[in-house]
Short mmCIF file of C-alpha atoms and ligand atoms in Angstrom, two decimals:
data_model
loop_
_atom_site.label_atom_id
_atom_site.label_comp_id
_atom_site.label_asym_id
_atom_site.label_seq_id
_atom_site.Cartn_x
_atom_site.Cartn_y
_atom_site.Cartn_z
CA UNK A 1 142.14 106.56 103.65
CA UNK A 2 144.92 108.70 103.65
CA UNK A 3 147.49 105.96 102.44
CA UNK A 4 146.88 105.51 98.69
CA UNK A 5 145.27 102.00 98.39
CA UNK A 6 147.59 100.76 95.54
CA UNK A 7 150.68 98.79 97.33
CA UNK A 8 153.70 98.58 95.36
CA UNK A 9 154.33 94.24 96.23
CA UNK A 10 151.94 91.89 95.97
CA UNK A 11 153.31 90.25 99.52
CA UNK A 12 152.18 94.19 100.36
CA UNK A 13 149.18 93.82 98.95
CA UNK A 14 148.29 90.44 100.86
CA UNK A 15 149.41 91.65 104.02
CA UNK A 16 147.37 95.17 104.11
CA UNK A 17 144.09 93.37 102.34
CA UNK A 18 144.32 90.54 105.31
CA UNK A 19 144.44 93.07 108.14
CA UNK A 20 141.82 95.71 106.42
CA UNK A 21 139.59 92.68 106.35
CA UNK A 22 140.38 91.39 110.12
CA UNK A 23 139.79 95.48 110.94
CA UNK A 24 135.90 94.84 109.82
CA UNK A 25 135.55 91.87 111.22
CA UNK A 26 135.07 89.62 108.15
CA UNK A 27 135.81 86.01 108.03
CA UNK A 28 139.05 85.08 106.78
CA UNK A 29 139.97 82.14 104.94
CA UNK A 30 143.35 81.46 102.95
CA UNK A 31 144.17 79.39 100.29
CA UNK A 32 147.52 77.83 99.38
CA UNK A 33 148.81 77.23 96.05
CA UNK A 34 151.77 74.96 95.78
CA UNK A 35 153.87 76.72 93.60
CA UNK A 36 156.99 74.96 91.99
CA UNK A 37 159.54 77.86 90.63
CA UNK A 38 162.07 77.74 93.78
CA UNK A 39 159.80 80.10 95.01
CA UNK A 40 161.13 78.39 98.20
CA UNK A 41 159.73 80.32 101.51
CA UNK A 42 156.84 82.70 99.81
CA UNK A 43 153.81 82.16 100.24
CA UNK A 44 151.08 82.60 97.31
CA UNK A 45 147.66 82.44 98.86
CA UNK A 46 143.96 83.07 97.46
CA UNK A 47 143.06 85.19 100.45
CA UNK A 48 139.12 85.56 100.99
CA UNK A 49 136.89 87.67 103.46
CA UNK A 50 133.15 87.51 104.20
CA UNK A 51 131.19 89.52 106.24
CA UNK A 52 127.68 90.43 106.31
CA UNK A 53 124.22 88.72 107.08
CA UNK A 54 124.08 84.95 105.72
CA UNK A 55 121.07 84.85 103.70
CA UNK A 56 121.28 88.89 102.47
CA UNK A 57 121.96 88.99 98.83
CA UNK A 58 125.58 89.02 97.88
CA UNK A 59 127.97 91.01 96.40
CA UNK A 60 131.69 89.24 95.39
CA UNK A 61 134.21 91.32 94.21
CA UNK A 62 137.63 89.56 92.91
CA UNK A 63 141.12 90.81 91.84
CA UNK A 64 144.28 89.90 90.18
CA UNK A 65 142.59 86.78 88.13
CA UNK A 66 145.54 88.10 85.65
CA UNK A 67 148.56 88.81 88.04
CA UNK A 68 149.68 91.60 87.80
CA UNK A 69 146.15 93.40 87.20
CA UNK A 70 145.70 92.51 91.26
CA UNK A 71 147.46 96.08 91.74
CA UNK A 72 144.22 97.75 90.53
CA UNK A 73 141.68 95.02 91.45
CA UNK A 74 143.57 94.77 95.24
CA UNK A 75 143.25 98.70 95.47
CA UNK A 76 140.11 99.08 94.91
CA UNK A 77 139.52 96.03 97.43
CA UNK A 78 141.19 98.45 100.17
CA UNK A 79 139.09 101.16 99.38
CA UNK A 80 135.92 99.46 100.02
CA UNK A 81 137.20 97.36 102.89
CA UNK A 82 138.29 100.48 104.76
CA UNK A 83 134.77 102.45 103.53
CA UNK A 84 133.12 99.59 105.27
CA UNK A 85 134.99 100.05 108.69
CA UNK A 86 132.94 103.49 109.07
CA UNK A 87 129.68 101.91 107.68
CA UNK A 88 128.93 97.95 107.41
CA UNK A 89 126.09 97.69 105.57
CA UNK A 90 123.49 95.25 106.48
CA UNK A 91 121.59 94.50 104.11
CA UNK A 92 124.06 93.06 101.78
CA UNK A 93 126.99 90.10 102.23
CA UNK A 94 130.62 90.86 101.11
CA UNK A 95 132.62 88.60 99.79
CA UNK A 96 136.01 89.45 98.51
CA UNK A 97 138.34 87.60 96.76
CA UNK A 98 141.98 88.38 96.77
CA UNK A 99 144.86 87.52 94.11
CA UNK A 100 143.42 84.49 92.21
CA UNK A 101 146.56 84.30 90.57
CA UNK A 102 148.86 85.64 93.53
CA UNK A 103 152.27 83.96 91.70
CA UNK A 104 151.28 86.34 88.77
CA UNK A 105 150.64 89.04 91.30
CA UNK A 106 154.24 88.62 92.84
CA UNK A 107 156.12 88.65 89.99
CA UNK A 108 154.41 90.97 87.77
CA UNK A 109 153.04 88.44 85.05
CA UNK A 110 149.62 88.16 83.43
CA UNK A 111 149.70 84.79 83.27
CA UNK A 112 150.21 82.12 86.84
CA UNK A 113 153.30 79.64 87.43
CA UNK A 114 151.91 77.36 84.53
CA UNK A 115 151.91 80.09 82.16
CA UNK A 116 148.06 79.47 82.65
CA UNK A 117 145.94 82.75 81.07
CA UNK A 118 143.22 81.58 84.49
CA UNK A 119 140.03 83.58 82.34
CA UNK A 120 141.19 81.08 79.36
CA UNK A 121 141.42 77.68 81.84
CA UNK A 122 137.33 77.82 83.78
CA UNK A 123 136.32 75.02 80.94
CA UNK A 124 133.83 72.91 81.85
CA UNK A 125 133.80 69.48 82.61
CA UNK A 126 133.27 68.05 79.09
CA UNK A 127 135.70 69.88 77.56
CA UNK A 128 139.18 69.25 76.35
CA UNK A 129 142.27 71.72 77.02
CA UNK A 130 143.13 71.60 73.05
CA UNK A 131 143.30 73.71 70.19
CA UNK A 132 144.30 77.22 69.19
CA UNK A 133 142.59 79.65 66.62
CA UNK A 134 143.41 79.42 62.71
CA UNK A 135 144.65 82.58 63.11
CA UNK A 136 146.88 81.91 66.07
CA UNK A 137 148.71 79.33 64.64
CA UNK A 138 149.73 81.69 61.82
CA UNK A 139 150.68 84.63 64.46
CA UNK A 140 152.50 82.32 66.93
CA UNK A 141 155.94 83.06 65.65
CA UNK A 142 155.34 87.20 66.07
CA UNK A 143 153.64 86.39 69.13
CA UNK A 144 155.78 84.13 70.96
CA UNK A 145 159.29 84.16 69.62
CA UNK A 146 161.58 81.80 70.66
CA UNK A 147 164.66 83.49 71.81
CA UNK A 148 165.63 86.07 74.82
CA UNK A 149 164.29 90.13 74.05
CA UNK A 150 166.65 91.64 71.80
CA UNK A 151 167.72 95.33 71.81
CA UNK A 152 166.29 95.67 67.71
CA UNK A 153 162.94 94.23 67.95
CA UNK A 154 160.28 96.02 65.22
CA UNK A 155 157.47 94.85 67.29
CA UNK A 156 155.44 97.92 66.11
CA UNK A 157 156.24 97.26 62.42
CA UNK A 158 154.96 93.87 62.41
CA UNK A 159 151.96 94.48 65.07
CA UNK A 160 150.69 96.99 62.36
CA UNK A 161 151.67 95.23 59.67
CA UNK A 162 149.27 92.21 61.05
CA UNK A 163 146.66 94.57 62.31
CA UNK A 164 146.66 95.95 58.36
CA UNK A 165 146.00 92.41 56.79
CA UNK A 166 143.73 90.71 59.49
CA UNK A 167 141.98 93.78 60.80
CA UNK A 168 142.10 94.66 64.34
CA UNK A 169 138.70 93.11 65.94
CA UNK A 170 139.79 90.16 64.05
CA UNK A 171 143.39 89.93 65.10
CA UNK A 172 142.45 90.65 69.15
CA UNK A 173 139.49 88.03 68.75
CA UNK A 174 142.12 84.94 67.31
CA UNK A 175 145.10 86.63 69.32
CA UNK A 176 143.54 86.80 72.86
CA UNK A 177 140.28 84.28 72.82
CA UNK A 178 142.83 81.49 74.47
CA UNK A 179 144.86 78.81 73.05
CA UNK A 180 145.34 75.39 74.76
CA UNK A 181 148.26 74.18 71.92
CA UNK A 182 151.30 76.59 73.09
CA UNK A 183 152.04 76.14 76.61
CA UNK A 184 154.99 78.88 76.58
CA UNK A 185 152.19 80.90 74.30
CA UNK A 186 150.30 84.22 75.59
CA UNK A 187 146.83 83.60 76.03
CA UNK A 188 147.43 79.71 76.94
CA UNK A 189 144.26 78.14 78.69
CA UNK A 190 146.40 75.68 80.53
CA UNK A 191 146.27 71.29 79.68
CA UNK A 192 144.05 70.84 82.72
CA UNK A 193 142.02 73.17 85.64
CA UNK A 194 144.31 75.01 87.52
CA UNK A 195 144.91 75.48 91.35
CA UNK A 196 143.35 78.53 91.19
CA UNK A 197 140.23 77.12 89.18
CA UNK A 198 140.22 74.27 91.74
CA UNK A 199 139.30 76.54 94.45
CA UNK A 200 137.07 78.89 93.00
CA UNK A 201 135.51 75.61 92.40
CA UNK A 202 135.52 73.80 95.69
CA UNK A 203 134.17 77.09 97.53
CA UNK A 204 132.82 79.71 96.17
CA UNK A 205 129.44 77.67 97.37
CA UNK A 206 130.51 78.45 101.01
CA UNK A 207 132.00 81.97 100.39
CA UNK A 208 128.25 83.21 99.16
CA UNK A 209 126.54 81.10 101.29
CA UNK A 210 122.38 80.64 100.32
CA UNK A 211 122.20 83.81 98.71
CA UNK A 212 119.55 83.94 96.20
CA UNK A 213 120.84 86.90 94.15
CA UNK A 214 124.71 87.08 93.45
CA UNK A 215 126.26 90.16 91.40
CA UNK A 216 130.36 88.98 90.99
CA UNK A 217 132.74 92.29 90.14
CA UNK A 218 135.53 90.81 88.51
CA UNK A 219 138.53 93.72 88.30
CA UNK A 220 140.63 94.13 85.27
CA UNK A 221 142.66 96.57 83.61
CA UNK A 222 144.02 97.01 80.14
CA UNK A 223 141.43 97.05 77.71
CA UNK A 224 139.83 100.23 76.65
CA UNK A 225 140.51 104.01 76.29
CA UNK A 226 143.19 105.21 78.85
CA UNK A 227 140.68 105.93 82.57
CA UNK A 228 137.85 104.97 81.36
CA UNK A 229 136.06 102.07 82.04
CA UNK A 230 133.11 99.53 80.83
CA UNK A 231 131.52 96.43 82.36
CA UNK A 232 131.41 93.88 80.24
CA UNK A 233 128.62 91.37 80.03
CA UNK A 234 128.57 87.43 79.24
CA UNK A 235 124.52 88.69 78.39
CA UNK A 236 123.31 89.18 75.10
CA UNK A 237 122.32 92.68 74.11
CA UNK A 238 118.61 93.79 74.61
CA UNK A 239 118.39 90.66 77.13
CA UNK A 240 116.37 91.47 80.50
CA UNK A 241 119.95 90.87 82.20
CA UNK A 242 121.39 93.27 79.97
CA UNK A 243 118.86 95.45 80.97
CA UNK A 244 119.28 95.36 84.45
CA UNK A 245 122.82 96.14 84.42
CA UNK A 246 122.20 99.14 82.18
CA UNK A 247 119.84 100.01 84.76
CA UNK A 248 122.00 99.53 87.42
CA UNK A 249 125.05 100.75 86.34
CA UNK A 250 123.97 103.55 83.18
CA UNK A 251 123.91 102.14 79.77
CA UNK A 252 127.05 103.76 78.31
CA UNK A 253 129.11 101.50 80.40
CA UNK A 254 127.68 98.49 80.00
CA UNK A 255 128.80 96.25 76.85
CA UNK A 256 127.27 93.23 76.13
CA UNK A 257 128.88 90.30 74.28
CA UNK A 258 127.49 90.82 71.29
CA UNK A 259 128.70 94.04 70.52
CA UNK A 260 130.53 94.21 67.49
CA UNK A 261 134.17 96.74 67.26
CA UNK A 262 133.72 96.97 71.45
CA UNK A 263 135.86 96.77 73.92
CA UNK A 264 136.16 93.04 74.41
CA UNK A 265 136.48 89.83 72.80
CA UNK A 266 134.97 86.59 73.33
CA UNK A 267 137.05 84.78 75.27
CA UNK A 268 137.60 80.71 76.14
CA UNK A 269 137.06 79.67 79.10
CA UNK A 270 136.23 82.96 81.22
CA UNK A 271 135.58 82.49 85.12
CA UNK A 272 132.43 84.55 85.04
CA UNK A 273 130.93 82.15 82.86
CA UNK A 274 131.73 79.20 84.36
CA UNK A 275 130.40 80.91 87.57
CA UNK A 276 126.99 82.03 86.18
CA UNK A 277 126.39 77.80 85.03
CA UNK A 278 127.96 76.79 88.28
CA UNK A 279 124.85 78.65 90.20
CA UNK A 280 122.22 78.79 87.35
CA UNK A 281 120.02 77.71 90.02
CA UNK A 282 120.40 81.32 91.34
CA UNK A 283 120.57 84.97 89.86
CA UNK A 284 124.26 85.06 89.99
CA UNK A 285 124.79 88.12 87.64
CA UNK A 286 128.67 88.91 86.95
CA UNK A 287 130.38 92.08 85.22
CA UNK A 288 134.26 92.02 84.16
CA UNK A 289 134.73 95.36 84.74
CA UNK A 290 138.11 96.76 82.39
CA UNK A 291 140.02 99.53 82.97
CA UNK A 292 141.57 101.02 80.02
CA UNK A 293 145.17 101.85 80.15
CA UNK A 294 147.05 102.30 76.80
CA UNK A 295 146.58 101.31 73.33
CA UNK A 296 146.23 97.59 72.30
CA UNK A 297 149.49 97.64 70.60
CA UNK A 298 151.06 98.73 73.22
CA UNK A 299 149.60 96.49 75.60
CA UNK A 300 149.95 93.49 73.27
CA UNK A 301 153.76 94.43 72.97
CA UNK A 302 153.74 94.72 76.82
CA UNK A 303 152.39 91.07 77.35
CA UNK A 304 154.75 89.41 74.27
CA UNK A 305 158.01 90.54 75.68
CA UNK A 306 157.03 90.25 79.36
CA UNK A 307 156.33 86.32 78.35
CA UNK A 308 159.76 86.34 76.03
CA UNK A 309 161.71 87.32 78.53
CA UNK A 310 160.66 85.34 81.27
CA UNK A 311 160.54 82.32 79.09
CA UNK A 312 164.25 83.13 77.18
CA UNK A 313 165.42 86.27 79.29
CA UNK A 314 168.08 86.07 82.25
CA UNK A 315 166.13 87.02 85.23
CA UNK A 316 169.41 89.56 85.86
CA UNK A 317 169.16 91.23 82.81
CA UNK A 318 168.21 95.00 82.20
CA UNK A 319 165.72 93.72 79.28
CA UNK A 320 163.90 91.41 81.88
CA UNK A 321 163.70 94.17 84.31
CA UNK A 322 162.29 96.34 81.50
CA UNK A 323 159.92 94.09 80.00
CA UNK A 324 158.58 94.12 83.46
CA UNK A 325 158.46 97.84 84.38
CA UNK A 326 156.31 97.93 80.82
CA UNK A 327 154.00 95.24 81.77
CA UNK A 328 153.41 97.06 84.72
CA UNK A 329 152.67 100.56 83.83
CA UNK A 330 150.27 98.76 81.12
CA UNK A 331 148.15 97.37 83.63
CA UNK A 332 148.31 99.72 86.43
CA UNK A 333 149.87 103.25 85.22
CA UNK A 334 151.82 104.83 87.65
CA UNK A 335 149.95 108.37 87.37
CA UNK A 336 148.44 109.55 90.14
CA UNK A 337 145.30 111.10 87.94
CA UNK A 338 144.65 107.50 86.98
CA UNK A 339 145.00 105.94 90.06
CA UNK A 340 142.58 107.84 91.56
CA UNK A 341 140.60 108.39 89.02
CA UNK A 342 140.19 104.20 88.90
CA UNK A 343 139.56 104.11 92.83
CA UNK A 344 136.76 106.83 93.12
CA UNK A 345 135.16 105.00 89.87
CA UNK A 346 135.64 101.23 91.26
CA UNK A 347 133.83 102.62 94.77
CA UNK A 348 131.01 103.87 92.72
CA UNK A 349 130.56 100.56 90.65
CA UNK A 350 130.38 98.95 93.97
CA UNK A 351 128.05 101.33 95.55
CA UNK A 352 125.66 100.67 92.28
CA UNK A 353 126.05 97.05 92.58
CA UNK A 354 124.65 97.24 96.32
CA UNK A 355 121.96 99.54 95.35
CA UNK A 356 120.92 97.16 92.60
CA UNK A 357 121.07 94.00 94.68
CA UNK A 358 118.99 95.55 97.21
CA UNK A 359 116.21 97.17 94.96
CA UNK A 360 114.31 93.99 92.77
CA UNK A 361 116.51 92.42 90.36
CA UNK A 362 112.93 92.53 88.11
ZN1 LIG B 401 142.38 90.95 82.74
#
């Protein structure tokens, strides 16, 4: 490809994902989201293709579950669309799943019109939208303040203030696990499933057909050192499904939930999970796989005064617009090293993931 994958809109994005995927020949399906923010005349669709044999095993990739991390997730989408167009690959099915929060994708938010964190809202059935962590409910006024972005704003101060007295695995584990209590909050699960959840739900049977063995790439970007990567696990450590992956993908990059002072945090509510009960009658094996950008304070600032300001902030304002450049370059840097760097990595993860789903998953 001699166009850089990353598009600079996420209408872009759509549009150039829709026709890579017509240019293999995939199946196209697109999903509408009713979105209520005057957003009169756009369209915000889930867009997914399929191609490959029915019963081969499958391998689902899906971006922008977080907005604004589509720009990554979407690229590397591209790539392997238009890798495919010199080489489709028999022996595996493709599914890929576009923009699952395409509002948050336009408009360069994490979270979707609801202020809905979507890896916070995939509870299941028999459980209730409520609650927050102790330690949220004493952060919420640092987190969340109630008033537009000011110019003076010692976000720094009090983020290492807070990271001094709680600790920082402890702070990101109550910060970003998901609350259901604050509905203008960062990290909100949502008060019910959302759109998004309700489609993932009503056909991700049909987009992997009667695949036996599943491996989901869900693509993300913001946690961990700045272009590196690790695939993070639902699995327990030492597990033979942690063991496979290693296998599969090299052990240094794999990082299973139980790791203590990793990369992630245990999260509410996270798609993959829901996923992997959803088809427990199968081997449906799914990897979050994070791309680190810049520091956690940084990124934590980056999310805060994105959601102030769209919350508080005139949409005309220079803070808004800068609260959104920030957000951003903390999810998908604009440095060409990094971009590439992320694409040439996110082809190899999939290449792995094909090799593994073809060899025995024993
Ligand atoms: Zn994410």
């Amino acid at each position: 490809m001699t166009e850089s994958p990353f598009s600079s809109t996420y209408e872009d994005a759509r549009r150039r994902f829709v026709q890579a995927s017509r240019a293999v020949g995939a199946r196209m399906s697109s999903y509408p989201l009713h979105i209520e923010d005057g957003a009169e005349g756009e369209d915000f669709t889930i867009d997914v293709a399929v191609l490959g044999p029915e019963d081969a095993p499958t391998l689902v990739t899906s971006s922008g579950v977080h907005g604004v991390e589509g720009f990554l997730g979407s690229a590397i989408q591209l790539a392997q669309l238009d890798e495919l167009r010199g080489d489709i690959a028999s022996d595996v099915r493709w599914v890929f799943i576009h923009g699952v929060n395409p509002f948050g994708f336009s408009r360069i938010r994490r979270f979707n019109v609801k202020n809905v964190d979507l890896n916070r809202n995939f509870l299941s059935d028999d459980s209730q939208y409520t609650g927050a962590p102790a330690g949220y409910d004493r952060l919420n006024g640092f987190l969340n303040p109630a008033t537009p972005p000011s110019r003076f704003e010692p976000f720094r101060v009090k983020a290492i203030w807070n990271i001094a007295r709680y600790g920082m695995s402890a702070l990101k584990q109550c910060v970003a696990r998901g609350q259901y209590n604050y509905p203008r909050g960062i990290f909100f699960g949502g008060s019910g499933p959302s759109q998004a959840f309700q489609v993932i739900k009503e056909n991700t049977a049909d987009w992997i057909g009667p695949a036996k063995r599943v491996l989901h790439v869900d693509f993300h970007s913001g946690l961990g050192a700045y272009g590196s990567y690790k695939l993070l696990l639902a699995e327990l450590t030492g597990s033979d499904e942690c063991q496979w992956y290693e296998r599969v993908f090299g052990q240094d990059l794999v990082e299973a939930t139980d790791v203590s002072g990793g990369t992630a945090y245990r999260a509410s509510g996270p798609m993959g999970e829901w996923l992997q009960d959803q088809f427990s009658d199968r081997d449906y094996r799914f990897v979050t796989a994070e791309f680190g950008t810049y520091g956690p304070v940084r990124v934590l600032a980056s999310i805060r005064a994105e959601n102030r300001a769209h919350h508080f902030g005139a949409k005309t304002s220079q803070a808004f617009r800068n609260a959104k450049q920030e957000l951003l370059e903390c999810f998908c840097p604009a440095d060409q090293v990094w971009r590439r760097k992320v694409i040439a990595v996110g082809l190899d993860i999939l290449s792995k993931g094909v090799r593994g789903l073809a060899a025995s998953h024993a």
